[in-house]
């Protein structure tokens, strides 16, 4: 509220994102009402949003539409997740439910397995080396160390990452997003502040995963539609926050965002393009592995990072000359595709 | 949902086949996702054979899977791709066949050449 320069009374509608509160705390049905009542919101419409790891960006997507429709002037998108419940197996079991459980029951940690298989094929064809998997992880750890809101703030060496406990195939524990408690919120309004720097929403897209491999994957579709809506291309981006459930998934995002060709992801990363001071810094917040992955809050945490970057308030991790920013938030697993993907493009505008 | 059935002593996956376009799915669906024909699809038995496209070892136990274990993407000889546990060591390119326990509706794959392989993956 302080950052938006408004009070709680200025909020006209709220979208509350959470994914696992029911399974992990037992709170079902009215999670947003319970949480926001406690925060002091009274009486206004509150809509509960659940869309796996993309719940946060989905709440933002809905809040943007509330304002775009002109029915509301000020909408709140807020996401929160409580994943530490004293039993890691219970949390992992909850994460496993973000799939068609009838199809996937009994087949293990399929999310991590799928990312590991895709990255293994990059290793097999020589596109990436094991060191790449470590170096993208430590790049994001160093970013996270500069982010006061990050969960993990102590960078490791590449050697330490490679030598850490194996999780799946070539992936070690530091390469995989951990268990997080966290929250993030964004206020959307049609009335930009009269002073200072405002941020305009240039694109807001939400797509659902393809069935049986018949359609283009959801992430690619959501990205293409966002570029179209914003009337920009990947070359126009100043910075991006991408959904790296496992840190090295960032390499797949480079391709999906059109930043480089599939065969060039290793060389593209090696050029430093996505690191601090590079052509397009990616995950300056630290990404999911360092900033943390409180599932329902993640998409909004990405947006918060980009809003800070665009307004020049990102402190030691500030991206220079930051004008256009993209957030990609995906979640769930359905028939060989991400079940959900939301993409937002933000632009800095002078007041 | 019934995912597996034993037919003539052999495990099969319960899928569907579109009468209009022939598209096959696993699991069984009510409508064809490919051509969306109005007629209901037909139940069909898939497998037992398939080829491993990707496989990976997992080293973290969950509530239902005791580590280490293997998971793979298997392209069934009938067409559809299935994500499944794999026992007995079968990397990319390996021929595998489905095994099942209809009572618990569980299925997994094992090397096709290992005619005696029946051990189900170790559950937690």
Coordinates of C-alpha atoms in Angstrom, one line a residue:
Chain A
X1 CA 0.0 0.0 0.0
X2 CA 2.8 2.4 0.9
X3 CA 4.6 1.7 -2.4
X4 CA 1.4 2.4 -4.4
X5 CA 0.7 5.5 -2.4
X6 CA -2.8 4.4 -1.4
X7 CA -4.6 3.0 1.7
X8 CA -6.5 -0.2 2.0
X9 CA -9.7 1.8 1.5
X10 CA -8.5 2.5 -2.1
X11 CA -8.6 -1.2 -3.1
X12 CA -11.8 -2.0 -5.0
X13 CA -11.3 -5.7 -5.8
X14 CA -8.7 -8.2 -4.8
X15 CA -7.4 -11.4 -6.4
X16 CA -5.7 -13.8 -4.0
X17 CA -3.4 -16.4 -5.4
X18 CA -2.5 -19.6 -3.5
X19 CA -2.0 -23.1 -4.6
X20 CA -1.4 -25.5 -1.8
X21 CA -3.1 -24.0 1.3
X22 CA -5.8 -26.6 1.1
X23 CA -3.4 -29.6 1.1
X24 CA -0.8 -28.2 3.4
X25 CA -2.8 -26.2 6.0
X26 CA -6.3 -27.5 5.5
X27 CA -7.6 -24.1 4.7
X28 CA -9.9 -24.4 1.7
X29 CA -12.5 -22.4 -0.2
X30 CA -12.0 -18.9 1.4
X31 CA -8.3 -18.6 1.7
X32 CA -8.2 -15.1 0.3
X33 CA -11.1 -13.9 2.5
X34 CA -9.3 -15.4 5.6
X35 CA -5.9 -13.8 4.8
X36 CA -7.1 -10.4 3.6
X37 CA -9.7 -10.0 6.4
X38 CA -6.8 -10.4 8.7
X39 CA -4.9 -7.8 6.7
X40 CA -7.8 -5.3 7.1
X41 CA -9.6 -5.5 3.8
X42 CA -13.3 -5.3 4.3
X43 CA -16.3 -6.0 2.2
X44 CA -14.9 -5.6 -1.3
X45 CA -15.0 -8.5 -3.8
X46 CA -12.2 -11.1 -3.2
X47 CA -11.6 -13.8 -5.8
X48 CA -9.5 -16.8 -5.0
X49 CA -7.1 -17.8 -7.7
X50 CA -5.5 -21.2 -8.0
X51 CA -3.4 -22.0 -11.1
X52 CA -0.5 -24.1 -9.9
X53 CA 2.9 -22.3 -10.0
X54 CA 1.4 -19.7 -12.2
X55 CA -1.3 -18.7 -9.7
X56 CA 0.4 -15.4 -9.0
X57 CA 0.6 -14.2 -12.6
X58 CA -2.9 -15.4 -13.1
X59 CA -4.1 -13.2 -10.3
X60 CA -2.3 -10.3 -11.9
X61 CA -3.9 -11.2 -15.3
X62 CA -7.3 -11.1 -13.7
X63 CA -6.6 -7.8 -11.8
X64 CA -5.5 -6.2 -15.1
X65 CA -8.7 -7.2 -16.7
X66 CA -10.8 -5.8 -13.8
X67 CA -9.1 -2.4 -14.4
X68 CA -9.1 -2.7 -18.2
X69 CA -12.9 -3.3 -18.2
X70 CA -13.2 0.0 -16.3
X71 CA -15.5 -1.6 -13.7
X72 CA -12.7 -1.0 -11.2
X73 CA -10.1 1.7 -10.9
X74 CA -7.8 0.0 -8.4
X75 CA -7.3 -3.8 -8.2
X76 CA -5.0 -5.8 -5.9
X77 CA -3.3 -9.0 -6.9
X78 CA -1.7 -10.7 -4.0
X79 CA -0.1 -14.2 -3.7
X80 CA 0.9 -16.1 -0.6
X81 CA 2.1 -19.6 0.0
X82 CA 3.1 -21.5 3.2
X83 CA 5.1 -24.6 2.2
X84 CA 7.1 -25.3 5.4
X85 CA 4.8 -27.6 7.3
X86 CA 7.4 -29.7 9.2
X87 CA 7.2 -32.6 6.7
X88 CA 9.1 -32.3 3.4
X89 CA 7.4 -35.4 2.0
X90 CA 4.0 -33.9 2.5
X91 CA 5.1 -30.7 0.7
X92 CA 6.5 -32.8 -2.2
X93 CA 3.3 -34.8 -2.3
X94 CA 1.3 -31.6 -2.6
X95 CA 3.6 -30.4 -5.4
X96 CA 3.0 -33.6 -7.3
X97 CA -0.7 -32.9 -7.5
X98 CA -0.3 -30.0 -10.0
X99 CA -0.8 -32.6 -12.7
X100 CA -3.6 -34.9 -13.9
X101 CA -3.4 -37.1 -10.9
X102 CA -5.3 -39.9 -12.5
X103 CA -2.7 -40.2 -15.3
X104 CA 0.4 -39.6 -13.2
X105 CA -0.4 -41.4 -9.9
X106 CA 2.5 -43.6 -8.9
X107 CA 5.0 -42.2 -11.3
X108 CA 7.2 -40.2 -9.0
X109 CA 8.4 -36.6 -9.0
X110 CA 7.4 -36.0 -12.6
X111 CA 8.1 -32.2 -12.7
X112 CA 11.7 -32.6 -11.8
X113 CA 12.0 -35.8 -13.9
X114 CA 10.7 -33.9 -17.0
X115 CA 13.1 -31.0 -16.6
X116 CA 16.0 -33.4 -15.9
X117 CA 15.2 -35.3 -19.1
X118 CA 15.0 -32.2 -21.2
X119 CA 18.3 -30.9 -19.8
X120 CA 19.9 -34.3 -20.2
X121 CA 19.1 -34.2 -23.9
X122 CA 20.9 -30.8 -24.1
X123 CA 23.9 -32.5 -22.5
X124 CA 23.7 -35.5 -24.7
X125 CA 23.7 -33.5 -28.0
X126 CA 26.5 -31.2 -26.7
X127 CA 24.4 -28.0 -26.6
X128 CA 25.2 -27.6 -22.9
X129 CA 27.9 -29.0 -20.5
X130 CA 27.4 -30.0 -16.9
X131 CA 29.3 -26.8 -16.0
X132 CA 26.6 -24.8 -17.7
X133 CA 24.0 -26.2 -15.4
X134 CA 26.1 -25.1 -12.4
X135 CA 27.0 -21.7 -13.8
X136 CA 23.5 -20.6 -14.5
X137 CA 22.6 -21.6 -11.0
X138 CA 25.5 -19.7 -9.4
X139 CA 24.7 -16.7 -11.7
X140 CA 21.2 -16.6 -10.1
X141 CA 22.6 -17.2 -6.6
X142 CA 24.9 -14.2 -7.0
X143 CA 21.8 -12.2 -8.1
X144 CA 19.9 -13.4 -5.1
X145 CA 22.7 -12.4 -2.8
X146 CA 22.0 -8.8 -3.8
X147 CA 18.3 -9.1 -3.3
X148 CA 17.2 -8.4 0.3
X149 CA 13.9 -10.3 -0.3
X150 CA 15.6 -13.5 -1.6
X151 CA 15.4 -16.7 0.4
X152 CA 18.9 -18.0 -0.3
X153 CA 21.5 -15.3 -0.2
X154 CA 24.8 -17.2 0.1
X155 CA 26.4 -18.0 -3.3
X156 CA 28.1 -21.3 -3.9
X157 CA 31.0 -22.0 -6.3
X158 CA 30.3 -23.9 -9.5
X159 CA 32.3 -26.9 -8.1
X160 CA 30.1 -26.9 -4.9
X161 CA 26.9 -27.0 -7.0
X162 CA 28.2 -29.8 -9.1
X163 CA 29.4 -31.8 -6.1
X164 CA 26.1 -31.3 -4.1
X165 CA 23.6 -34.1 -3.5
X166 CA 22.1 -35.5 -6.7
X167 CA 18.3 -34.9 -7.1
X168 CA 17.5 -36.1 -10.7
X169 CA 19.8 -37.0 -13.5
X170 CA 22.3 -34.2 -13.9
X171 CA 20.5 -31.9 -11.4
X172 CA 21.9 -31.4 -7.9
X173 CA 20.0 -29.9 -4.9
X174 CA 21.1 -26.3 -5.4
X175 CA 19.8 -26.4 -9.0
X176 CA 16.3 -27.2 -7.9
X177 CA 13.9 -24.6 -6.4
X178 CA 13.4 -25.2 -2.7
X179 CA 10.5 -25.1 -0.3
X180 CA 9.5 -21.5 0.5
X181 CA 7.1 -19.4 2.5
X182 CA 6.5 -16.1 0.9
X183 CA 4.1 -13.4 -0.4
X184 CA 4.0 -10.7 -3.0
X185 CA 1.5 -8.1 -4.1
X186 CA 0.9 -5.7 -7.0
X187 CA -1.6 -2.9 -7.2
X188 CA -3.1 -2.3 -10.7
X189 CA -4.7 1.1 -11.5
X190 CA -5.8 3.0 -14.5
X191 CA -4.7 6.2 -12.8
X192 CA -0.9 6.5 -12.9
X193 CA 0.7 8.5 -10.1
X194 CA 1.1 12.2 -10.8
X195 CA 4.7 12.2 -9.8
X196 CA 7.6 9.9 -10.2
X197 CA 7.9 7.0 -12.6
X198 CA 4.9 4.8 -13.5
X199 CA 4.9 1.5 -15.2
X200 CA 2.5 0.6 -18.0
X201 CA 1.3 -2.9 -18.7
X202 CA 2.1 -3.5 -22.4
X203 CA 0.9 -7.1 -22.5
X204 CA -0.8 -9.7 -20.3
X205 CA -1.4 -13.2 -21.7
X206 CA -2.5 -16.5 -20.2
X207 CA -2.5 -19.7 -22.1
X208 CA -3.3 -23.3 -21.3
X209 CA -1.2 -26.4 -22.1
X210 CA -1.7 -28.4 -25.3
X211 CA -3.3 -31.8 -25.3
X212 CA -1.5 -34.8 -26.7
X213 CA 1.2 -32.6 -28.3
X214 CA -1.4 -31.4 -30.8
X215 CA -0.7 -27.7 -30.1
X216 CA 2.3 -25.5 -29.8
X217 CA 3.5 -25.6 -26.2
X218 CA 1.8 -23.1 -23.8
X219 CA 4.9 -21.1 -23.0
X220 CA 5.7 -20.4 -26.6
X221 CA 2.1 -19.4 -27.3
X222 CA 1.9 -17.1 -24.3
X223 CA 5.2 -15.5 -25.3
X224 CA 4.3 -15.0 -28.9
X225 CA 0.9 -13.5 -28.0
X226 CA 2.6 -11.1 -25.5
X227 CA 5.1 -9.9 -28.1
X228 CA 2.2 -9.3 -30.5
X229 CA 0.1 -7.5 -27.9
X230 CA 3.1 -5.3 -26.9
X231 CA 4.1 -4.9 -30.5
X232 CA 7.7 -5.7 -29.6
X233 CA 10.2 -8.5 -30.1
X234 CA 12.8 -10.2 -27.9
X235 CA 15.4 -7.6 -29.0
X236 CA 13.4 -4.9 -27.3
X237 CA 13.6 -6.4 -23.8
X238 CA 15.8 -4.8 -21.2
X239 CA 15.3 -7.5 -18.5
X240 CA 13.3 -10.7 -17.9
X241 CA 12.2 -12.8 -15.0
X242 CA 11.5 -16.4 -16.1
X243 CA 10.1 -19.4 -14.4
X244 CA 13.1 -21.6 -13.6
X245 CA 11.6 -24.4 -11.4
X246 CA 15.0 -25.9 -11.8
X247 CA 17.7 -23.3 -12.3
X248 CA 18.9 -24.7 -15.6
X249 CA 15.4 -24.5 -17.1
X250 CA 16.4 -20.9 -17.7
X251 CA 18.2 -22.2 -20.8
X252 CA 14.9 -23.4 -22.2
X253 CA 13.3 -20.1 -21.5
X254 CA 16.0 -18.3 -23.6
X255 CA 14.8 -20.3 -26.5
X256 CA 11.1 -19.9 -25.7
X257 CA 11.6 -16.1 -25.4
X258 CA 13.3 -16.0 -28.8
X259 CA 16.6 -14.7 -27.3
X260 CA 18.6 -17.3 -29.1
X261 CA 18.4 -20.5 -31.2
X262 CA 18.2 -23.8 -29.4
X263 CA 21.6 -24.9 -30.5
X264 CA 23.1 -21.6 -29.3
X265 CA 21.9 -21.5 -25.7
X266 CA 25.3 -22.5 -24.3
X267 CA 27.2 -19.9 -26.3
X268 CA 24.5 -17.3 -25.6
X269 CA 24.9 -17.8 -21.9
X270 CA 28.7 -17.9 -22.2
X271 CA 28.6 -14.4 -23.8
X272 CA 27.3 -13.0 -20.5
X273 CA 24.2 -11.7 -22.2
X274 CA 21.9 -12.8 -19.4
X275 CA 24.2 -11.9 -16.5
X276 CA 24.6 -8.5 -14.7
X277 CA 25.5 -5.8 -17.3
X278 CA 24.6 -8.1 -20.2
X279 CA 22.4 -7.4 -23.1
X280 CA 19.3 -8.8 -21.3
X281 CA 19.8 -9.7 -17.7
X282 CA 17.6 -12.7 -16.7
X283 CA 16.4 -13.3 -13.2
X284 CA 18.1 -10.4 -11.5
X285 CA 16.0 -11.3 -8.4
X286 CA 17.8 -14.6 -8.2
X287 CA 15.0 -16.6 -9.9
X288 CA 13.1 -19.4 -8.3
X289 CA 16.2 -21.2 -7.0
X290 CA 17.6 -18.2 -5.1
X291 CA 14.8 -15.7 -4.6
X292 CA 12.6 -18.7 -3.6
X293 CA 9.5 -20.4 -5.0
X294 CA 6.5 -19.8 -2.7
X295 CA 4.3 -21.2 -5.4
X296 CA 1.2 -18.9 -5.3
X297 CA 3.4 -15.8 -4.8
X298 CA 6.0 -16.5 -7.5
X299 CA 4.4 -14.8 -10.5
X300 CA 3.8 -11.7 -8.4
X301 CA 7.3 -11.7 -7.0
X302 CA 8.6 -11.7 -10.6
X303 CA 6.4 -8.7 -11.3
X304 CA 7.5 -6.9 -8.1
X305 CA 11.2 -7.4 -9.1
X306 CA 10.5 -6.0 -12.6
X307 CA 8.5 -3.0 -11.3
X308 CA 11.5 -2.2 -9.0
X309 CA 13.9 -2.5 -11.9
X310 CA 11.8 -0.3 -14.2
X311 CA 11.5 2.4 -11.5
X312 CA 15.2 2.3 -10.7
X313 CA 14.7 1.0 -7.2
X314 CA 16.5 -2.4 -7.5
X315 CA 19.6 -1.3 -5.5
X316 CA 22.8 -3.2 -6.1
X317 CA 21.2 -5.4 -8.7
X318 CA 19.7 -2.5 -10.8
X319 CA 19.7 -3.2 -14.5
X320 CA 20.9 -0.1 -16.4
X321 CA 18.7 1.8 -18.8
X322 CA 15.8 -0.5 -17.9
X323 CA 12.8 0.3 -20.1
X324 CA 10.9 -2.9 -21.1
X325 CA 10.6 -6.0 -18.9
X326 CA 9.0 -9.4 -19.4
X327 CA 7.8 -11.9 -16.8
X328 CA 7.1 -15.5 -17.7
X329 CA 5.4 -17.7 -15.1
X330 CA 4.3 -21.2 -15.8
X331 CA 2.9 -24.1 -13.8
X332 CA 1.4 -27.6 -13.7
X333 CA 1.9 -30.4 -16.1
X334 CA -0.7 -31.7 -18.5
X335 CA -0.2 -34.1 -21.4
X336 CA 3.5 -33.3 -21.9
X337 CA 3.1 -29.6 -21.6
X338 CA 3.0 -26.9 -18.9
X339 CA -0.6 -26.7 -17.9
X340 CA -0.5 -22.9 -17.5
X341 CA 1.7 -20.1 -18.7
X342 CA 1.2 -16.4 -18.1
X343 CA 3.4 -13.7 -19.7
X344 CA 3.4 -10.0 -18.8
X345 CA 5.3 -7.1 -20.4
X346 CA 5.9 -3.9 -18.5
X347 CA 7.2 -0.6 -19.7
X348 CA 8.6 2.4 -17.8
X349 CA 6.8 5.6 -18.6
X350 CA 7.7 9.1 -17.3
X351 CA 4.9 10.7 -15.4
Chain B
X1 CA -10.2 -44.2 -13.8
X2 CA -9.1 -47.7 -15.0
X3 CA -5.6 -47.2 -16.4
X4 CA -4.5 -50.8 -16.8
X5 CA -6.1 -54.2 -17.6
X6 CA -4.7 -57.7 -17.9
X7 CA -5.8 -59.3 -21.2
X8 CA -4.9 -62.9 -21.9
X9 CA -2.4 -62.8 -19.1
X10 CA -0.6 -59.7 -20.5
X11 CA -0.7 -56.2 -19.1
X12 CA -2.2 -53.5 -21.3
X13 CA -2.9 -49.8 -20.9
X14 CA -6.5 -48.7 -21.3
X15 CA -6.6 -46.0 -23.9
X16 CA -9.0 -44.7 -26.6
X17 CA -9.1 -44.6 -30.3
X18 CA -11.1 -42.1 -32.4
X19 CA -13.5 -43.8 -34.9
X20 CA -13.3 -40.8 -37.2
X21 CA -9.5 -40.0 -37.4
X22 CA -7.9 -42.9 -35.7
X23 CA -6.0 -40.8 -33.1
X24 CA -5.1 -42.8 -30.0
X25 CA -4.8 -41.5 -26.5
X26 CA -3.6 -42.6 -23.1
X27 CA -5.4 -42.4 -20.8
X28 CA -8.8 -43.1 -22.2
X29 CA -10.8 -39.9 -23.1
X30 CA -14.4 -39.2 -23.8
X31 CA -13.8 -37.1 -26.9
X32 CA -11.1 -37.1 -29.5
X33 CA -8.7 -34.2 -28.7
X34 CA -7.3 -34.3 -32.3
X35 CA -10.4 -34.0 -34.5
X36 CA -13.0 -33.3 -31.7
X37 CA -15.5 -35.5 -33.6
X38 CA -18.9 -35.6 -31.9
X39 CA -18.9 -39.4 -31.7
X40 CA -17.5 -40.9 -28.5
X41 CA -14.1 -42.5 -28.9
X42 CA -13.7 -46.2 -28.6
X43 CA -11.9 -47.9 -25.8
X44 CA -8.7 -49.7 -27.0
X45 CA -5.9 -51.6 -25.3
X46 CA -2.5 -50.1 -25.8
X47 CA 0.9 -51.7 -25.5
X48 CA 2.5 -53.8 -24.2
X49 CA 5.5 -52.6 -26.3
X50 CA 7.2 -49.3 -26.4
X51 CA 10.5 -47.5 -26.9
X52 CA 12.2 -45.3 -24.2
X53 CA 12.6 -41.8 -25.6
X54 CA 14.1 -40.3 -22.5
X55 CA 14.8 -41.6 -19.0
X56 CA 16.3 -40.2 -15.8
X57 CA 17.2 -41.4 -12.4
X58 CA 15.6 -39.7 -9.4
X59 CA 17.4 -39.7 -6.0
X60 CA 14.7 -38.1 -3.8
X61 CA 12.0 -40.2 -2.2
X62 CA 8.4 -39.0 -2.2
X63 CA 5.3 -40.3 -0.4
X64 CA 4.9 -43.0 -3.1
X65 CA 8.3 -43.5 -4.6
X66 CA 11.4 -44.7 -2.7
X67 CA 14.7 -43.4 -4.2
X68 CA 16.6 -44.2 -6.3
X69 CA 14.2 -44.9 -9.1
X70 CA 13.9 -44.2 -12.8
X71 CA 11.2 -42.4 -14.7
X72 CA 11.0 -42.2 -18.5
X73 CA 9.0 -41.0 -21.5
X74 CA 7.9 -44.1 -23.4
X75 CA 6.6 -44.0 -26.9
X76 CA 4.1 -46.8 -27.2
X77 CA 4.3 -48.9 -30.4
X78 CA 0.6 -47.8 -30.8
X79 CA 1.5 -44.1 -30.8
X80 CA 0.9 -42.3 -27.6
X81 CA 3.7 -41.2 -25.2
X82 CA 3.5 -42.2 -21.6
X83 CA 5.4 -40.9 -18.5
X84 CA 6.2 -43.9 -16.3
X85 CA 8.4 -45.5 -13.8
X86 CA 10.9 -47.9 -15.4
X87 CA 12.5 -50.9 -13.6
X88 CA 15.4 -53.0 -14.6
X89 CA 17.5 -50.3 -16.3
X90 CA 16.4 -49.1 -19.8
X91 CA 17.9 -46.0 -21.3
X92 CA 16.9 -44.0 -24.4
X93 CA 16.3 -46.3 -27.3
X94 CA 15.6 -49.4 -25.3
X95 CA 12.6 -51.6 -26.1
X96 CA 10.3 -51.9 -23.1
X97 CA 7.0 -53.5 -22.2
X98 CA 4.3 -52.5 -19.7
X99 CA 3.7 -54.4 -16.5
X100 CA 0.7 -53.7 -14.3
X101 CA -1.1 -54.4 -11.1
X102 CA -4.8 -54.0 -11.9
X103 CA -5.8 -54.2 -8.2
X104 CA -4.0 -50.9 -7.4
X105 CA -4.3 -49.6 -11.0
X106 CA -0.5 -49.3 -11.0
X107 CA 1.7 -49.6 -14.1
X108 CA 5.4 -49.5 -14.9
X109 CA 7.7 -50.5 -17.7
X110 CA 10.6 -53.1 -17.8
X111 CA 13.1 -54.1 -20.5
X112 CA 11.2 -56.1 -23.2
X113 CA 14.0 -58.6 -23.4
X114 CA 13.7 -59.5 -19.8
X115 CA 10.8 -62.0 -20.0
X116 CA 10.9 -62.6 -16.3
X117 CA 10.7 -59.0 -15.2
X118 CA 7.7 -58.5 -13.0
X119 CA 9.0 -56.7 -9.9
X120 CA 7.0 -53.6 -9.4
X121 CA 8.9 -50.4 -8.5
X122 CA 9.5 -50.1 -4.8
X123 CA 6.9 -47.8 -3.2
X124 CA 7.7 -45.8 -0.1

